[in-house]
PDB file of C-alpha atoms and ligand atoms in Angstrom:
ATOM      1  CA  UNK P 182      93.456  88.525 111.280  1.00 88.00           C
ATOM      2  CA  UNK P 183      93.518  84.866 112.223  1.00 91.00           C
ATOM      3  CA  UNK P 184      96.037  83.005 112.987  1.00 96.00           C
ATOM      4  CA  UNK P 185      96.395  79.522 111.943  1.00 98.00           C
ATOM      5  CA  UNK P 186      98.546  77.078 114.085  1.00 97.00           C
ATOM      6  CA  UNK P 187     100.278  74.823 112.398  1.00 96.00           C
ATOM      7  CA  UNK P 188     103.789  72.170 113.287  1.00 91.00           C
ATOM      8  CA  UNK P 189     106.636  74.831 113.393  1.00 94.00           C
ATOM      9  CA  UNK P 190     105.325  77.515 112.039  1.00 97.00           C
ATOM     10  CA  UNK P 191     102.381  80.152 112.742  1.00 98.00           C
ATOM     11  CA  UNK P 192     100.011  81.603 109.857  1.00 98.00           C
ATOM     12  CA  UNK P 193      98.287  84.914 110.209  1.00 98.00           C
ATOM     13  CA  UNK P 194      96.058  84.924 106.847  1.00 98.00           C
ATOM     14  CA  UNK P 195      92.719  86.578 105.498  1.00 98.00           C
ATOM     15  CA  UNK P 196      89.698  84.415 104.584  1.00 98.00           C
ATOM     16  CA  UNK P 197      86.565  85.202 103.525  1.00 97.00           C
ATOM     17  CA  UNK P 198      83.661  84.304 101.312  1.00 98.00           C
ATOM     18  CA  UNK P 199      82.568  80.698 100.450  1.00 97.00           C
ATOM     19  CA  UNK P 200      82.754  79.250  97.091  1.00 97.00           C
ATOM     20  CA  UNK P 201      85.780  77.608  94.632  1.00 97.00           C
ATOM     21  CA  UNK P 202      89.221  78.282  96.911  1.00 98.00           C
ATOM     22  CA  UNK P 203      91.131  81.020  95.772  1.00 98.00           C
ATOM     23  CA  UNK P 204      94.499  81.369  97.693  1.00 99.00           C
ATOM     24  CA  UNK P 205      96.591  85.049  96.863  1.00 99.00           C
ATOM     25  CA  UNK P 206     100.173  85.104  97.422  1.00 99.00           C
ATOM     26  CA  UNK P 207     102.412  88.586  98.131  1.00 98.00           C
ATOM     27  CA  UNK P 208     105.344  89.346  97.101  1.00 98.00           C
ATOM     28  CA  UNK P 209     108.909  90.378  98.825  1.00 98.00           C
ATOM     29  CA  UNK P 210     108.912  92.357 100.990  1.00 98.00           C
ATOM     30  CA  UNK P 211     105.065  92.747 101.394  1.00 98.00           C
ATOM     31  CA  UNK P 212     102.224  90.809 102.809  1.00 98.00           C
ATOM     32  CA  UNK P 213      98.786  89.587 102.411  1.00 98.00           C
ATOM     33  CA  UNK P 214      97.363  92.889 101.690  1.00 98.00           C
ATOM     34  CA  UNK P 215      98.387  93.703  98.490  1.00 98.00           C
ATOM     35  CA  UNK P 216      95.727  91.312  97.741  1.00 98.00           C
ATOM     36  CA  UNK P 217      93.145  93.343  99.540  1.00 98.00           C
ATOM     37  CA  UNK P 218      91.258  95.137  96.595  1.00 98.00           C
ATOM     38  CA  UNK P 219      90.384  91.202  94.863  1.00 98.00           C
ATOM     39  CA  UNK P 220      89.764  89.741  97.895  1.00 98.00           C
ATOM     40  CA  UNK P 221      87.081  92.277  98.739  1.00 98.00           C
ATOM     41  CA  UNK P 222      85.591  91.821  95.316  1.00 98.00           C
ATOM     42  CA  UNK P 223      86.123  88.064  95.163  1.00 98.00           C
ATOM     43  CA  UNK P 224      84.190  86.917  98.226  1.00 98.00           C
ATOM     44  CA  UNK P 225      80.719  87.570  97.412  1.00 97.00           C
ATOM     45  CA  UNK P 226      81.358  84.013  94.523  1.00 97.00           C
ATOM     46  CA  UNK P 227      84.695  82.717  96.238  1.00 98.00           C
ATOM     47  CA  UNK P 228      86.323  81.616  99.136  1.00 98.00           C
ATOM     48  CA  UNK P 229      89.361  83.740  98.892  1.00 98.00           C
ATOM     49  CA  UNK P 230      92.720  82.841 101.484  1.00 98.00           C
ATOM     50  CA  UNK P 231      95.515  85.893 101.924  1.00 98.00           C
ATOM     51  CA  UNK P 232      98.002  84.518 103.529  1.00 98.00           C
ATOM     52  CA  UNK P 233     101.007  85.946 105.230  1.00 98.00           C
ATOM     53  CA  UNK P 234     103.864  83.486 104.410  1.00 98.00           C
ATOM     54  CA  UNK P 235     106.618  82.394 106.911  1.00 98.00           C
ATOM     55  CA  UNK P 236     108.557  85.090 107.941  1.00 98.00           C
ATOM     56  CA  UNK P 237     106.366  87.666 106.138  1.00 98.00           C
ATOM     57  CA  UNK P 238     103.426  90.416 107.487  1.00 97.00           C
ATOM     58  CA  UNK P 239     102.055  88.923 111.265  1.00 97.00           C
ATOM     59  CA  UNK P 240     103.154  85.546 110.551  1.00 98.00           C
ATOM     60  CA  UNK P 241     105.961  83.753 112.695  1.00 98.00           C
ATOM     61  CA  UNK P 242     109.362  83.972 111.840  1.00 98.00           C
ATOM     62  CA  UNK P 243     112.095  81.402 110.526  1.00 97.00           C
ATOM     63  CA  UNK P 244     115.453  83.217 110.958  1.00 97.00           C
ATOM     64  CA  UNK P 245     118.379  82.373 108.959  1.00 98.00           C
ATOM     65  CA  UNK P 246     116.719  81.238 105.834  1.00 98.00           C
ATOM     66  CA  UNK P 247     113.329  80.211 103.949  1.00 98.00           C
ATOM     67  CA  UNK P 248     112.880  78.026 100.971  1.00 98.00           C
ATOM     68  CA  UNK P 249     110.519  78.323  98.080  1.00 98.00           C
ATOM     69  CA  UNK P 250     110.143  74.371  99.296  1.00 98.00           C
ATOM     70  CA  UNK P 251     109.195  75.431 102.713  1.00 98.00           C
ATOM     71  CA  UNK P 252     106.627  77.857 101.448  1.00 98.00           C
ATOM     72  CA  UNK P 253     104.802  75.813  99.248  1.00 98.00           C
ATOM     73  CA  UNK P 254     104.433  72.821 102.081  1.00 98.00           C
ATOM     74  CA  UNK P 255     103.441  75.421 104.737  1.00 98.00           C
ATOM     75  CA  UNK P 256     100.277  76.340 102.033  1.00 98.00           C
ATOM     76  CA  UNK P 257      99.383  72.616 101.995  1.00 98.00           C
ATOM     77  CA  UNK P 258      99.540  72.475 105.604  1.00 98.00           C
ATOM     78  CA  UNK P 259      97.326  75.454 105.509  1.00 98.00           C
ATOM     79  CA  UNK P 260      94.638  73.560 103.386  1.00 98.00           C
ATOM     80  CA  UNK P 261      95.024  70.595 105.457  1.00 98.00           C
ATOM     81  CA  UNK P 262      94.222  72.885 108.467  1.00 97.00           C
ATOM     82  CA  UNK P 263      91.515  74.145 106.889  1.00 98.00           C
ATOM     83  CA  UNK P 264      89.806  71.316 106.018  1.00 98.00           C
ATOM     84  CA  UNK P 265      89.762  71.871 102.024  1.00 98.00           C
ATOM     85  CA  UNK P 266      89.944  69.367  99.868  1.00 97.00           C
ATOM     86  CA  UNK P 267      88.984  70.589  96.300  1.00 97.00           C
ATOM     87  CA  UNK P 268      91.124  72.022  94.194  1.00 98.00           C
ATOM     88  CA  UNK P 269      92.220  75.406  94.577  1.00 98.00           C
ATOM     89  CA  UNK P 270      93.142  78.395  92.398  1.00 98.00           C
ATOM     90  CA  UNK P 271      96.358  79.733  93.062  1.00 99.00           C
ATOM     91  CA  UNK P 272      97.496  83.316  92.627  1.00 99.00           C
ATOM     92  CA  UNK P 273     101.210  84.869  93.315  1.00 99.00           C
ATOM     93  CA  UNK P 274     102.769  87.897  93.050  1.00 99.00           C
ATOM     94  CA  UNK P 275     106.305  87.799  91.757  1.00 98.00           C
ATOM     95  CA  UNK P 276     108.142  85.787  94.963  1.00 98.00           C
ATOM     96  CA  UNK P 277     104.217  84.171  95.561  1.00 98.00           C
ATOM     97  CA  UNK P 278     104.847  83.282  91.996  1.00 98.00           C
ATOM     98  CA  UNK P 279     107.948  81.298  92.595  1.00 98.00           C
ATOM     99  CA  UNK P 280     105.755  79.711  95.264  1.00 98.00           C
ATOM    100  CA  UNK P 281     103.428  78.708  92.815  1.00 98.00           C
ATOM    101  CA  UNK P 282     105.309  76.834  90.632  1.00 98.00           C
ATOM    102  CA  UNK P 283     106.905  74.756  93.446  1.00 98.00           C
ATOM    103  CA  UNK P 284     103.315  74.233  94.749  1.00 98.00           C
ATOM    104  CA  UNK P 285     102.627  72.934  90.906  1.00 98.00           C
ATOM    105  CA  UNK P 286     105.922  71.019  91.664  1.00 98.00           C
ATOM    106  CA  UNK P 287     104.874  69.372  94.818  1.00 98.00           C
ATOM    107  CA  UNK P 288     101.205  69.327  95.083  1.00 98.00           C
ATOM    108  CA  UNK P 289      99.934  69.558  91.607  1.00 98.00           C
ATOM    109  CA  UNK P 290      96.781  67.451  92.760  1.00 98.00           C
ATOM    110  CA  UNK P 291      95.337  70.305  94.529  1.00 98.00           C
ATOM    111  CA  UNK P 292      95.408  72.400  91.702  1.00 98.00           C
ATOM    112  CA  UNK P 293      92.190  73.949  89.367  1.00 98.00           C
ATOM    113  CA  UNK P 294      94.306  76.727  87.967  1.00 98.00           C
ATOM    114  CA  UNK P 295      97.147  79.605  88.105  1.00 98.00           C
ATOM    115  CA  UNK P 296      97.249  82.632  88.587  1.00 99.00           C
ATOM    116  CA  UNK P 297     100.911  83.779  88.033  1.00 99.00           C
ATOM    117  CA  UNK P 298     101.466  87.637  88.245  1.00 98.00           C
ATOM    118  CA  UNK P 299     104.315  89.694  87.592  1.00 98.00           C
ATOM    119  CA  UNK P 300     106.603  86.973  88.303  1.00 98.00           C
ATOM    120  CA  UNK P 301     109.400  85.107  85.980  1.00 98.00           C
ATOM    121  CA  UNK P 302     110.656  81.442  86.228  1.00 98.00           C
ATOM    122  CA  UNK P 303     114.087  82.113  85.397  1.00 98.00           C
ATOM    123  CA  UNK P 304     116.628  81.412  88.829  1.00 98.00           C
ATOM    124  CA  UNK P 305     118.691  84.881  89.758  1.00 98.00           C
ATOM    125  CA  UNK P 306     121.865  85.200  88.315  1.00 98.00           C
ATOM    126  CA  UNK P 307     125.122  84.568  90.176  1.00 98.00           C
ATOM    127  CA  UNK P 308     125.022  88.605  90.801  1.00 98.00           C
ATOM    128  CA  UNK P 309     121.727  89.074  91.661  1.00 98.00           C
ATOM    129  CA  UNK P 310     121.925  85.841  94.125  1.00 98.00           C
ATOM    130  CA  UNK P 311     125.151  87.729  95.738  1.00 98.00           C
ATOM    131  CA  UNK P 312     123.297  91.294  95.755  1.00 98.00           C
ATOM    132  CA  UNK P 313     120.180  89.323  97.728  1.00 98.00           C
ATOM    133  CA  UNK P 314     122.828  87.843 100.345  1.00 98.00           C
ATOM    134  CA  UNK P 315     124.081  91.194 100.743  1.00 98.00           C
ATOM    135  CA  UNK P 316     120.732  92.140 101.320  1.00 98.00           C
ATOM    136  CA  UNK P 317     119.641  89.779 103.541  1.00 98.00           C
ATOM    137  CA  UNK P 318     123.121  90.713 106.074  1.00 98.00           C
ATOM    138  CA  UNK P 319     122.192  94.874 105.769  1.00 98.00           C
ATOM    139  CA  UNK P 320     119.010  93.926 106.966  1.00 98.00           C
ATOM    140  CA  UNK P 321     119.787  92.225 109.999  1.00 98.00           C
ATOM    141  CA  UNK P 322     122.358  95.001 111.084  1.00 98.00           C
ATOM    142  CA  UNK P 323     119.811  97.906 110.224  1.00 98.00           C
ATOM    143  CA  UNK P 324     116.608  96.804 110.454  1.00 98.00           C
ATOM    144  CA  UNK P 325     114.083  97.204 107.412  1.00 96.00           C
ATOM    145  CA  UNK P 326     113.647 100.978 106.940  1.00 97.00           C
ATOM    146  CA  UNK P 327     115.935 101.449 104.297  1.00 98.00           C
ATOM    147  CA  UNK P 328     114.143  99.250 102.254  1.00 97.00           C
ATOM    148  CA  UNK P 329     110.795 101.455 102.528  1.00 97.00           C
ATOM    149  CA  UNK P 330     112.583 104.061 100.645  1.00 96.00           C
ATOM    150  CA  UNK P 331     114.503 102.185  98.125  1.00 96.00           C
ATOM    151  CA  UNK P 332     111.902  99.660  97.165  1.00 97.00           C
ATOM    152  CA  UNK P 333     108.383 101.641  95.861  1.00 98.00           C
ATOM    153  CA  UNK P 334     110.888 103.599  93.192  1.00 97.00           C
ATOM    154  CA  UNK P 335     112.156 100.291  91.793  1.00 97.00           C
ATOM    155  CA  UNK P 336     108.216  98.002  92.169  1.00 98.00           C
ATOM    156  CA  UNK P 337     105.797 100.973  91.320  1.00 98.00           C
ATOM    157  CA  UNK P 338     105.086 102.552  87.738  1.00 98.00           C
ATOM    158  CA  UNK P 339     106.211 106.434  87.335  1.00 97.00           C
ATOM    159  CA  UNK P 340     102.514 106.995  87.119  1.00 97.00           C
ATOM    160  CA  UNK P 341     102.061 105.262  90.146  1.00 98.00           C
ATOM    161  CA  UNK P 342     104.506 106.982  92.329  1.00 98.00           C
ATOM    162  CA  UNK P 343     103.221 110.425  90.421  1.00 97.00           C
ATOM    163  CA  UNK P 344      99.890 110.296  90.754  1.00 97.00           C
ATOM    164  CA  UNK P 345      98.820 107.617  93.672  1.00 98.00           C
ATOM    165  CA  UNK P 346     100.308 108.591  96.788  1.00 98.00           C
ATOM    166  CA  UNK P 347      97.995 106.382  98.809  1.00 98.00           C
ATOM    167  CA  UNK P 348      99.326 103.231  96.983  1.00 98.00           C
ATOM    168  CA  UNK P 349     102.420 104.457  97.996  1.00 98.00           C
ATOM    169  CA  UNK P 350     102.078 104.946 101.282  1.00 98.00           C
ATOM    170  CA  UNK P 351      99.976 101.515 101.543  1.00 98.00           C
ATOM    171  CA  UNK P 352     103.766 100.204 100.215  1.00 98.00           C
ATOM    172  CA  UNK P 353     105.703 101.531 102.645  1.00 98.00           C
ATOM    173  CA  UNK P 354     103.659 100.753 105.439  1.00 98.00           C
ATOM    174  CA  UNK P 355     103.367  97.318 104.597  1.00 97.00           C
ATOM    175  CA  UNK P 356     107.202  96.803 103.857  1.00 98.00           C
ATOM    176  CA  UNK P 357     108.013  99.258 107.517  1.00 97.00           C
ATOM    177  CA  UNK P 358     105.391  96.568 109.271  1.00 97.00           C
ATOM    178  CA  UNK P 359     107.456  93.542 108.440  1.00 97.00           C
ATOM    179  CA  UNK P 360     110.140  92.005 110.698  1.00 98.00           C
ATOM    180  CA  UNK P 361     113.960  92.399 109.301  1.00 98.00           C
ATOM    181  CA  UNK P 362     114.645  89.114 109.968  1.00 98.00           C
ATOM    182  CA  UNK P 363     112.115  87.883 108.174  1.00 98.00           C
ATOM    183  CA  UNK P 364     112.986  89.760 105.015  1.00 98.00           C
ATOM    184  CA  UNK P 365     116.822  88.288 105.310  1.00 98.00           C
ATOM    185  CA  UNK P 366     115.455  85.086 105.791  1.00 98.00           C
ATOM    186  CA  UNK P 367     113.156  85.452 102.587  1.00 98.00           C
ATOM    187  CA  UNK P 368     116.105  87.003 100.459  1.00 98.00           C
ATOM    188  CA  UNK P 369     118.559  84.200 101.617  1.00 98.00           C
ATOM    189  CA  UNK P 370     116.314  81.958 100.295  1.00 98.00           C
ATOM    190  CA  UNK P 371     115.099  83.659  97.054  1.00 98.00           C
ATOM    191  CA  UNK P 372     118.693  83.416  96.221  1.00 98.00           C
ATOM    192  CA  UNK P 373     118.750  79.604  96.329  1.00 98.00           C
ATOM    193  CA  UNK P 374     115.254  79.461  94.406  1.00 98.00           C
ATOM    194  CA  UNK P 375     115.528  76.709  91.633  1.00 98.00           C
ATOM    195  CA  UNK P 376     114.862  77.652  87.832  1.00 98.00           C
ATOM    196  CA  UNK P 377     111.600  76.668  87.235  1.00 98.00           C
ATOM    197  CA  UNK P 378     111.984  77.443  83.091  1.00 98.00           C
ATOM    198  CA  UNK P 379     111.887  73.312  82.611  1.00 98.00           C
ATOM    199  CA  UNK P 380     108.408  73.283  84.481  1.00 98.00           C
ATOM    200  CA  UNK P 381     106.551  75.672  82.272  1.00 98.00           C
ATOM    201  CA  UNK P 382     105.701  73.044  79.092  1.00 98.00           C
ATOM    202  CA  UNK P 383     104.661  70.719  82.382  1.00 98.00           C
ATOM    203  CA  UNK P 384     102.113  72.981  83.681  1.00 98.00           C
ATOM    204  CA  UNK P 385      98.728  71.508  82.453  1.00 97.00           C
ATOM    205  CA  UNK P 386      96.318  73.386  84.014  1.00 98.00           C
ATOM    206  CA  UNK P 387      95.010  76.850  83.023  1.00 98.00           C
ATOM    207  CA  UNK P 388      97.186  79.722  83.367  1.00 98.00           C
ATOM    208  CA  UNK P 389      96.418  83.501  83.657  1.00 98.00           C
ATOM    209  CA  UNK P 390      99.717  85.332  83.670  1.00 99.00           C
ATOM    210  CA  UNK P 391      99.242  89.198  84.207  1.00 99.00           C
ATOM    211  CA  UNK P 392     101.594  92.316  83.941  1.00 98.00           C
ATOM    212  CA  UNK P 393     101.975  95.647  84.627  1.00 98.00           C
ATOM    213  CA  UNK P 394     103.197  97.179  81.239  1.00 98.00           C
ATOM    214  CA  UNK P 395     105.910  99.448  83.435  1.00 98.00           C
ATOM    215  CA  UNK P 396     107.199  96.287  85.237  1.00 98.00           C
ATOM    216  CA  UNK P 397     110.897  96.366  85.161  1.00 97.00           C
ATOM    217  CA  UNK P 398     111.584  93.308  87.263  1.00 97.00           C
ATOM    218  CA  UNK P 399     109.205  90.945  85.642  1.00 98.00           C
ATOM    219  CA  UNK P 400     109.211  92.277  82.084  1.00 98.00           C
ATOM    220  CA  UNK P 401     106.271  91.908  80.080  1.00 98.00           C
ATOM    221  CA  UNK P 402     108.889  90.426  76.971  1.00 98.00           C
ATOM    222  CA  UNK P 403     109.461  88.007  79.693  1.00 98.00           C
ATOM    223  CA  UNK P 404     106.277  87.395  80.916  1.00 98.00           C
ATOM    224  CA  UNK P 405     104.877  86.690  77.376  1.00 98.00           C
ATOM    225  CA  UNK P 406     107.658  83.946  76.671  1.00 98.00           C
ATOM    226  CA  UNK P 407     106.179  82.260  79.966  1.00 98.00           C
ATOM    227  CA  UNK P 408     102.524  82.379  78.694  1.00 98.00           C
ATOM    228  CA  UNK P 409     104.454  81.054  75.299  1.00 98.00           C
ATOM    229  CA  UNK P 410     105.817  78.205  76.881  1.00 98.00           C
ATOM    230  CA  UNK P 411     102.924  77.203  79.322  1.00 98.00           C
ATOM    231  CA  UNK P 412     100.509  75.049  77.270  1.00 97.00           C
ATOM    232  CA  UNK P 413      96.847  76.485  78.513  1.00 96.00           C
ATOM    233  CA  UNK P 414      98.101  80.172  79.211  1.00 98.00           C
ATOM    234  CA  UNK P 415      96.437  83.657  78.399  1.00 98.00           C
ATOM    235  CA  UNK P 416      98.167  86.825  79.407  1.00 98.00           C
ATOM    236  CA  UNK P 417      96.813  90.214  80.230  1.00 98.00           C
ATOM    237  CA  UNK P 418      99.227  93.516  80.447  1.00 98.00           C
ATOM    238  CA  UNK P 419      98.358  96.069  82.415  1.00 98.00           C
ATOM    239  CA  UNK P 420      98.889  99.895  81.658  1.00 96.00           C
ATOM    240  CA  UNK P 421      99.928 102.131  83.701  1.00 94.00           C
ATOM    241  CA  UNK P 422     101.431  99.636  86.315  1.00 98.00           C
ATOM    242  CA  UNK P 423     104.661  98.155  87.717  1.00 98.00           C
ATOM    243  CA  UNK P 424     105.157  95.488  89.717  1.00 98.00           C
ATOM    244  CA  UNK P 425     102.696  95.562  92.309  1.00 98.00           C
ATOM    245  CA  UNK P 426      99.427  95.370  89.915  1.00 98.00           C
ATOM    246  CA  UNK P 427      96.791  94.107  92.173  1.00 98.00           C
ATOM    247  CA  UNK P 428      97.298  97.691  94.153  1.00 98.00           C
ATOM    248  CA  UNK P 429      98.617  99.662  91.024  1.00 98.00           C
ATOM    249  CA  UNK P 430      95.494  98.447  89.360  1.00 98.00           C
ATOM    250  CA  UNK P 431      92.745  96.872  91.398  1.00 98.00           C
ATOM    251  CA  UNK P 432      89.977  97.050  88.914  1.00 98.00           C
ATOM    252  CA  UNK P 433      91.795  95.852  86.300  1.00 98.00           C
ATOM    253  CA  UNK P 434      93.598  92.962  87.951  1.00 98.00           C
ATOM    254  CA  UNK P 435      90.134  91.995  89.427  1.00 98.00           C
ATOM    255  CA  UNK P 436      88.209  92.229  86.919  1.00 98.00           C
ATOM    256  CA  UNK P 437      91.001  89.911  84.380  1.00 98.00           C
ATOM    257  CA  UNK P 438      90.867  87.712  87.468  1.00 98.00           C
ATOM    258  CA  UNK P 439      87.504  86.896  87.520  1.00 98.00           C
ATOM    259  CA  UNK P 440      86.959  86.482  83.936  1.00 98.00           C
ATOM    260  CA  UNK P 441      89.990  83.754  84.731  1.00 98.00           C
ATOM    261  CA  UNK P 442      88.087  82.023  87.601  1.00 98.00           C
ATOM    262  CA  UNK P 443      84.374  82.180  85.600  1.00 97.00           C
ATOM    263  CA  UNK P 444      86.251  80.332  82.041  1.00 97.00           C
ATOM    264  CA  UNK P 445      87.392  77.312  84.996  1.00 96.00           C
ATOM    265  CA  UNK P 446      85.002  74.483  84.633  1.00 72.00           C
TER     266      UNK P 446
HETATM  267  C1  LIG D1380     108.854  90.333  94.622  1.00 77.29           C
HETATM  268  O1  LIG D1380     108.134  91.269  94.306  1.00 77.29           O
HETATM  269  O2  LIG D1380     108.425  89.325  95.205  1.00 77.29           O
HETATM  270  C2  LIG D1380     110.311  90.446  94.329  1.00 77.29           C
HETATM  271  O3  LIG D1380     110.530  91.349  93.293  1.00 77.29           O
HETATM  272  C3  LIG D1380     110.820  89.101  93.994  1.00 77.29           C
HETATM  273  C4  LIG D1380     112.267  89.108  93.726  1.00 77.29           C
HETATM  274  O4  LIG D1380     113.002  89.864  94.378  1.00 77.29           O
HETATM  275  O5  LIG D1380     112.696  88.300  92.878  1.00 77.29           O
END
């Protein structure tokens, strides 16, 4: 994978195709790759961008902490590295979600559209901001592999972990490849992550807000009071999935996304 060089901070991320931007966010604690199934099937019509963000997958990392703020600005340091201009479609999963609505916060003018998946705009609670600071300090004393046991239980679907051992063995090899560090830096500062509830009635370009019906960290009662609240939203639910759709699911995911990106003018 490339790597893309920019002030203070190295980006390793996928790109291929040509056509209308589309830039894919991961989740926590994954990378790019979760992404791999659309971007395959997206780059034939689009120019599709899989990042790895700071501290995440192959790119470099910030110890200490990472902000939502930070990760929105390094994407808009990534277009401005890459030369484009027009307005891009932008896709997160969960955390990429919470980068998506700070990018809407900060850069709104080089949006065409959302793509917010099984994500929630709600801040954590004063609990779950403590459990992730607990997290972030177990990680730097014992490395990541803990995590590559307790996590795919908690993001995937029963029928996932059941009958798709390959998705989760994709899973665990992404969250075993990523640097412990990197993952405490990323929960410190999903901790600190703003409530973006007030934005939703803002967001005025076209939404598509998808979810895995078995998601129990971004409930689909949740997710449908988002798509509620944001003016131009449709939402899709997914059967059979949890969190982690885009591999729980690919054809489903893809094909929802590119009815999405064909209804954009
Ligand atoms: C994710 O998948 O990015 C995480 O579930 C986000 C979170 O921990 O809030």
């Amino acid at each position: 994978m490339p790597t893309l060089r920019l002030p203070g901070v190295d980006l390793s991320l996928a790109d291929h195709g040509a056509g209308r931007p589309v830039v894919l966010i991961h989740g926590f604690p994954m990378d790019h790759s979760i992404w791999v199934h659309q971007a395959q099937a997206l780059a034939p019509h689009y120019r599709v961008i899989a990042p790895d963000l700071r501290s995440a997958g192959c790119s470099s990392v910030t110890p200490g902490k990472v902000t939502v703020e930070q990760w929105a600005d390094d994407l808009a340091a990534m277009l401005d590295a890459l030369k484009i201009n027009e307005p891009i479609v932008l896709g997160g999963l969960s955390m990429g979600g919470y980068v998506a609505f700070r990018f809407f916060q900060a850069h709104r003018s080089r949006l065409a559209g959302l793509i917010l998946c099984d994500t929630k705009a709600a801040a954590d609670t004063p609990q779950a901001a403590a459990g992730r600071l607990e997290l972030a300090g177990r990680l730097e004393r014992e490395g990541n592999r803990f995590l590559a046991d307790t996590m795919p239980p908690r993001l995937l679907a029963p029928a996932t972990l059941d009958g798709k051992p390959e998705v989760v063995e994709h899973l665990r090899q992404i969250i075993l490849a990523g640097d412990p560090v990197g993952y405490a830096a990323t929960s410190r500062g999903l901790a600190e992550r703003p409530n973006f509830t007030p934005l939703l009635p803002q967001i005025d370009c076209p939404a598509l807000l998808l979810v895995g019906r078995q998601d129990a960290i971004s409930t689909a009662a949740e997710m449908n009071a988002m798509a509620r609240a944001i003016p131009a939203a449709r939402i899709v639910e997914i059967p059979n999935a949890g969190h982690v759709t885009p591999l729980e699911a690919p054809a489903e995911v893809t094909a929802a996304i590119e009815q999405f990106l064909g209804s954009l003018a």
